[in-house]
XYZ file of N, CA and C in Angstrom:
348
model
N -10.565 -4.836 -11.766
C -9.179 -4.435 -11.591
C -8.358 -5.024 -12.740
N -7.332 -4.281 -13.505
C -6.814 -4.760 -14.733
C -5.417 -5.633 -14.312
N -5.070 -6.390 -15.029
C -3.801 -7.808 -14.597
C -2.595 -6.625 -13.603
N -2.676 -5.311 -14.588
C -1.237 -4.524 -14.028
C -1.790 -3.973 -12.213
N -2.902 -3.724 -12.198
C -3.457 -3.068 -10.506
C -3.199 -4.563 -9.866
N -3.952 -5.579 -10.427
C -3.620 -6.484 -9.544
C -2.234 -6.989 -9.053
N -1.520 -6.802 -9.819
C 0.545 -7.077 -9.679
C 0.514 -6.158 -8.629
N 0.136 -4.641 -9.136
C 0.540 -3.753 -7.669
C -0.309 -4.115 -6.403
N -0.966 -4.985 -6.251
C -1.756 -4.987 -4.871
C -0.916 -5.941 -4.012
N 0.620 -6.552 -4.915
C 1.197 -7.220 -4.451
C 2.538 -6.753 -3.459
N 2.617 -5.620 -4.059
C 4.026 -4.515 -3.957
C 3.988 -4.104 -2.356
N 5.147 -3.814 -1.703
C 5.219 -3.451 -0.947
C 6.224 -2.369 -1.118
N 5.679 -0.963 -0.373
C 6.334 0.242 -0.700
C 6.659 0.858 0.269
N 7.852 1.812 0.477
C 8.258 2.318 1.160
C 8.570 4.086 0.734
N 7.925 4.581 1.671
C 8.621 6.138 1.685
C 9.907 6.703 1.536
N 10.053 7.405 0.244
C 11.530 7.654 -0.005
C 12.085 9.014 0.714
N 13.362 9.493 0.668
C 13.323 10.531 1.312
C 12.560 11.633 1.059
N 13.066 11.877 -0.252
C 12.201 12.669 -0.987
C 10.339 12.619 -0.244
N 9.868 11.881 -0.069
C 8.681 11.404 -0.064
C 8.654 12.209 1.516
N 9.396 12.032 2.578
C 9.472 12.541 3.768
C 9.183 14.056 3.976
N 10.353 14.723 2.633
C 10.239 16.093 2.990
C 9.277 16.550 1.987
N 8.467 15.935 1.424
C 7.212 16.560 0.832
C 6.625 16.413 1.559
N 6.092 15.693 2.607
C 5.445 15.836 4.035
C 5.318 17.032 4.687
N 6.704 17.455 4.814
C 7.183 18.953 5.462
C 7.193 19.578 4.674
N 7.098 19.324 3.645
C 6.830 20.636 2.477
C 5.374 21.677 2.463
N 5.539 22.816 3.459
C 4.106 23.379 3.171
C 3.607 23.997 1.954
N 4.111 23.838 0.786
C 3.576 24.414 -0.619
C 3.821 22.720 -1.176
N 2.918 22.019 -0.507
C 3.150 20.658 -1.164
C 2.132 20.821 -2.673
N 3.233 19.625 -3.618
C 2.600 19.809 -4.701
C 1.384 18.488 -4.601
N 1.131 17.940 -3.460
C -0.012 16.468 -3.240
C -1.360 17.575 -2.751
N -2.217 16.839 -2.934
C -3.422 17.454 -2.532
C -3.766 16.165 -1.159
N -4.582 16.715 -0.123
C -4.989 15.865 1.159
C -5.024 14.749 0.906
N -5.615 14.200 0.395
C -5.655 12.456 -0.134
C -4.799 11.773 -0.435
N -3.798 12.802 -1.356
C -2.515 11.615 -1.897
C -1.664 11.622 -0.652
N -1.304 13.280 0.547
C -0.534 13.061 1.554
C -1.137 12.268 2.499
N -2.498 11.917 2.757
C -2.514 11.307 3.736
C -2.488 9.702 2.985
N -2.479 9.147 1.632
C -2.521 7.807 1.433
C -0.335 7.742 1.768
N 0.489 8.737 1.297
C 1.455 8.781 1.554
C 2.262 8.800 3.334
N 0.860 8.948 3.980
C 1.538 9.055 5.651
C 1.917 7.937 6.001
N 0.370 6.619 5.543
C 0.068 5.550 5.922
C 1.220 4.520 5.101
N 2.364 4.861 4.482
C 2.895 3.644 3.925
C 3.736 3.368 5.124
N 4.063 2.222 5.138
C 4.659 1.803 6.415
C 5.905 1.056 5.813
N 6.070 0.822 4.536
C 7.367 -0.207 4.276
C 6.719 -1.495 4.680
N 6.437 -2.133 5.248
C 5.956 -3.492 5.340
C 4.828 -4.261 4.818
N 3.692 -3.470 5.085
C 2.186 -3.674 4.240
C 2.257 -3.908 3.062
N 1.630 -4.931 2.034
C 2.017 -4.610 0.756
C 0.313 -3.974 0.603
N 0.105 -3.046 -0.877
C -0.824 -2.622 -1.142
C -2.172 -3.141 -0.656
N -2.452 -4.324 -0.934
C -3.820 -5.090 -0.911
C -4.667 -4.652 0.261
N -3.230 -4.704 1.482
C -3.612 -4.484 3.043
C -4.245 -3.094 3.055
N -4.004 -2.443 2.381
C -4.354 -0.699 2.833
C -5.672 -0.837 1.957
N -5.764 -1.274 0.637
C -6.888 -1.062 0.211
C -8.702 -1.448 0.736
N -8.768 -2.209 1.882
C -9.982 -1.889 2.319
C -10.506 -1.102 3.223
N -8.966 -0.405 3.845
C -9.329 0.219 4.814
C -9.207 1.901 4.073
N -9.077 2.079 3.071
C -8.922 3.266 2.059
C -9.620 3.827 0.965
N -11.108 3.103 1.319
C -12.007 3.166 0.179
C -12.212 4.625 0.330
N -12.629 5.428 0.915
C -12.899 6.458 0.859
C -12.128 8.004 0.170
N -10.755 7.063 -0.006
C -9.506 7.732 -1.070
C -8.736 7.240 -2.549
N -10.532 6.563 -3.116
C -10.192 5.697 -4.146
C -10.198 6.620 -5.503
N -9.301 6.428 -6.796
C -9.224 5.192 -6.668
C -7.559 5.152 -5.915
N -7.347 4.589 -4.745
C -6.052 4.212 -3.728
C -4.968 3.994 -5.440
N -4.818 2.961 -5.717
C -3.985 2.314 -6.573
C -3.499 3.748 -7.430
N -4.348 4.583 -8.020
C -3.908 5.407 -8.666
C -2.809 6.612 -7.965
N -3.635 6.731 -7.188
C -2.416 8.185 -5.713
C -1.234 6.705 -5.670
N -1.591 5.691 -5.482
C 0.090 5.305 -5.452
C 1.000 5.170 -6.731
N 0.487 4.750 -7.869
C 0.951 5.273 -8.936
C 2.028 6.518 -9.146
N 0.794 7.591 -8.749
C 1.639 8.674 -9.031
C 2.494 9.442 -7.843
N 2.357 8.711 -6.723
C 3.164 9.171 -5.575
C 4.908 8.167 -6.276
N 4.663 7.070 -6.484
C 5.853 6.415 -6.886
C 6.694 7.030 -8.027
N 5.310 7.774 -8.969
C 6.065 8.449 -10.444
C 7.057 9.862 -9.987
N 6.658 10.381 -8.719
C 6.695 11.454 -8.251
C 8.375 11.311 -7.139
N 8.301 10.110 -7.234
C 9.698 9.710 -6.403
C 9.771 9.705 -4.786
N 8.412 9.921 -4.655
C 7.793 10.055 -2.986
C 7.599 8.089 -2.377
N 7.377 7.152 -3.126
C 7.343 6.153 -2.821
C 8.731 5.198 -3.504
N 8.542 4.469 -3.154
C 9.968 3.051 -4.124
C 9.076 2.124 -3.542
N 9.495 0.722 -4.487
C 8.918 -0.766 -4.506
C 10.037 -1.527 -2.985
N 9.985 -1.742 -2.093
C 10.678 -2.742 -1.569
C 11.282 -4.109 -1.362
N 9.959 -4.338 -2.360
C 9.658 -6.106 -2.106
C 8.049 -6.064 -2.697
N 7.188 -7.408 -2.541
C 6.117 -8.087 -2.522
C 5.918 -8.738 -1.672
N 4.840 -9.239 -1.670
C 4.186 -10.557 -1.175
C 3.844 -11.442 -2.093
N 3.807 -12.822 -1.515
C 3.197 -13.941 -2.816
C 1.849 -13.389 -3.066
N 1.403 -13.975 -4.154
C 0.130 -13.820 -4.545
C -1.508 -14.599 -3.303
N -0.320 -15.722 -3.406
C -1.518 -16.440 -2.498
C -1.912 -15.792 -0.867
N -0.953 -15.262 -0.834
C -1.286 -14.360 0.481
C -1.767 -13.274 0.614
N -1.755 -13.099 -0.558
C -3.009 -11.586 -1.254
C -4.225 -12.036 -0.927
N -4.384 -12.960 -1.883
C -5.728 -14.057 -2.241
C -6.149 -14.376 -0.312
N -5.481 -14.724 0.095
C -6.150 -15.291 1.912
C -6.942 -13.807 2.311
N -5.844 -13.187 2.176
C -6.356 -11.585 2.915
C -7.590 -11.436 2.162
N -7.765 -11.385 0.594
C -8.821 -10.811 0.182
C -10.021 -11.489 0.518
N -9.947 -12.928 0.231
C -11.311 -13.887 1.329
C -11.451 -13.392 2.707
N -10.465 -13.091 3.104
C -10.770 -12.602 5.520
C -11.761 -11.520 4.835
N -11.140 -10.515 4.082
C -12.056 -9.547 3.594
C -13.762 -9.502 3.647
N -13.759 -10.466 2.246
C -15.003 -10.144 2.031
C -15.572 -11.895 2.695
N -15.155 -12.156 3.383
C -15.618 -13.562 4.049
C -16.433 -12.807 5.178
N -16.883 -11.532 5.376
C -17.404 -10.862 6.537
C -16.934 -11.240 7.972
N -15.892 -11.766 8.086
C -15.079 -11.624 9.365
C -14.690 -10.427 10.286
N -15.069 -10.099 11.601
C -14.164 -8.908 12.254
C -12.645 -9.013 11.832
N -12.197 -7.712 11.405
C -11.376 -6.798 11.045
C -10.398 -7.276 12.375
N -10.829 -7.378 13.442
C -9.889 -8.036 14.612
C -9.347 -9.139 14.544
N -10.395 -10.182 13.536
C -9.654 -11.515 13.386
C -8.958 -11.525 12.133
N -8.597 -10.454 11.436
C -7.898 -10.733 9.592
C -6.668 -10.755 10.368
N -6.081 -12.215 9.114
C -4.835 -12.026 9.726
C -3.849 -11.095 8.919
N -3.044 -10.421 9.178
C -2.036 -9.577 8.473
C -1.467 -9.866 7.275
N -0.698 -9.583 6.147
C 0.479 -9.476 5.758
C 1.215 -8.804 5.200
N 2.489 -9.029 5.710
C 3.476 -8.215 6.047
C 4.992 -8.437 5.522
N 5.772 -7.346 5.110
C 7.305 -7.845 4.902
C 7.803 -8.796 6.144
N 7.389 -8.481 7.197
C 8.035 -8.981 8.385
C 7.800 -10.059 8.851
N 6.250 -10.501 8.341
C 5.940 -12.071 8.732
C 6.709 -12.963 7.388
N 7.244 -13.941 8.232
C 7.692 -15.281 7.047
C 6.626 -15.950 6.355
N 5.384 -15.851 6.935
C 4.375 -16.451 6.310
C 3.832 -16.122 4.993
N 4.526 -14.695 4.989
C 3.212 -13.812 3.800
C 4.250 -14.314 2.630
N 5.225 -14.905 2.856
C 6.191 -15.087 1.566
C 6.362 -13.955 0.555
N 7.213 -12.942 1.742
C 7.605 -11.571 1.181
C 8.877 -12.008 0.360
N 8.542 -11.038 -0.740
C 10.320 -11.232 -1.735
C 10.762 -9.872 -1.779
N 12.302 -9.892 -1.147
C 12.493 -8.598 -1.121
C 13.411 -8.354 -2.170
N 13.040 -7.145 -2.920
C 13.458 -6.402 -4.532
C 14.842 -6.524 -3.939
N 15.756 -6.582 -5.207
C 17.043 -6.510 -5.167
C 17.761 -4.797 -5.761
């Protein structure tokens, strides 16, 4: 992963309006993959979180790229780095998926910074 994917695995994004009514747009200009990586943004998750559960719509980082270039996503905020780093050890530490702990804009823990 290059220094710039890794910054975005930090980002937390949110669906813009725009981004809504390309949803409802039935001559959408997204193909299945980018609308459904676009259903799943929630505003709170920052990237990192979606990416293990999204392998199968890789490469993920890129559909968000161009969903953001496209004006369908905006940046909200981040998370610290080090709370990237925890999640990515629950990851591949082979732990149930039941015990990872989250992070989130909404937890104080994940030391979300929200964009100005």
């Amino acid at each position: 992963m290059t220094q710039d994917e890794m910054a975005l695995t930090r980002v937390v994004f949110a669906i813009t309006v725009k981004g809504y009514a390309e949803l409802r747009n039935t001559n959408s200009i997204l193909n299945l993959q980018e609308r459904t990586v676009l259903t799943l943004i929630d505003g709170v998750c920052p990237v990192a979180q979606y990416l293990p559960f999204l392998s199968e719509f890789n490469p993920v980082i890129d559909k968000l790229k161009r969903l953001e270039k496209l004006g369908l996503l905006r940046r909200v905020g981040a998370v610290a780095s080090d709370a990237v780093q925890r999640f990515d050890k629950q990851v591949s530490g082979g732990s149930r998926i039941s015990h990872w702990q989250s992070i989130s804009a909404e937890r104080e823990v994940s030391g979300f910074i929200a964009l100005e």
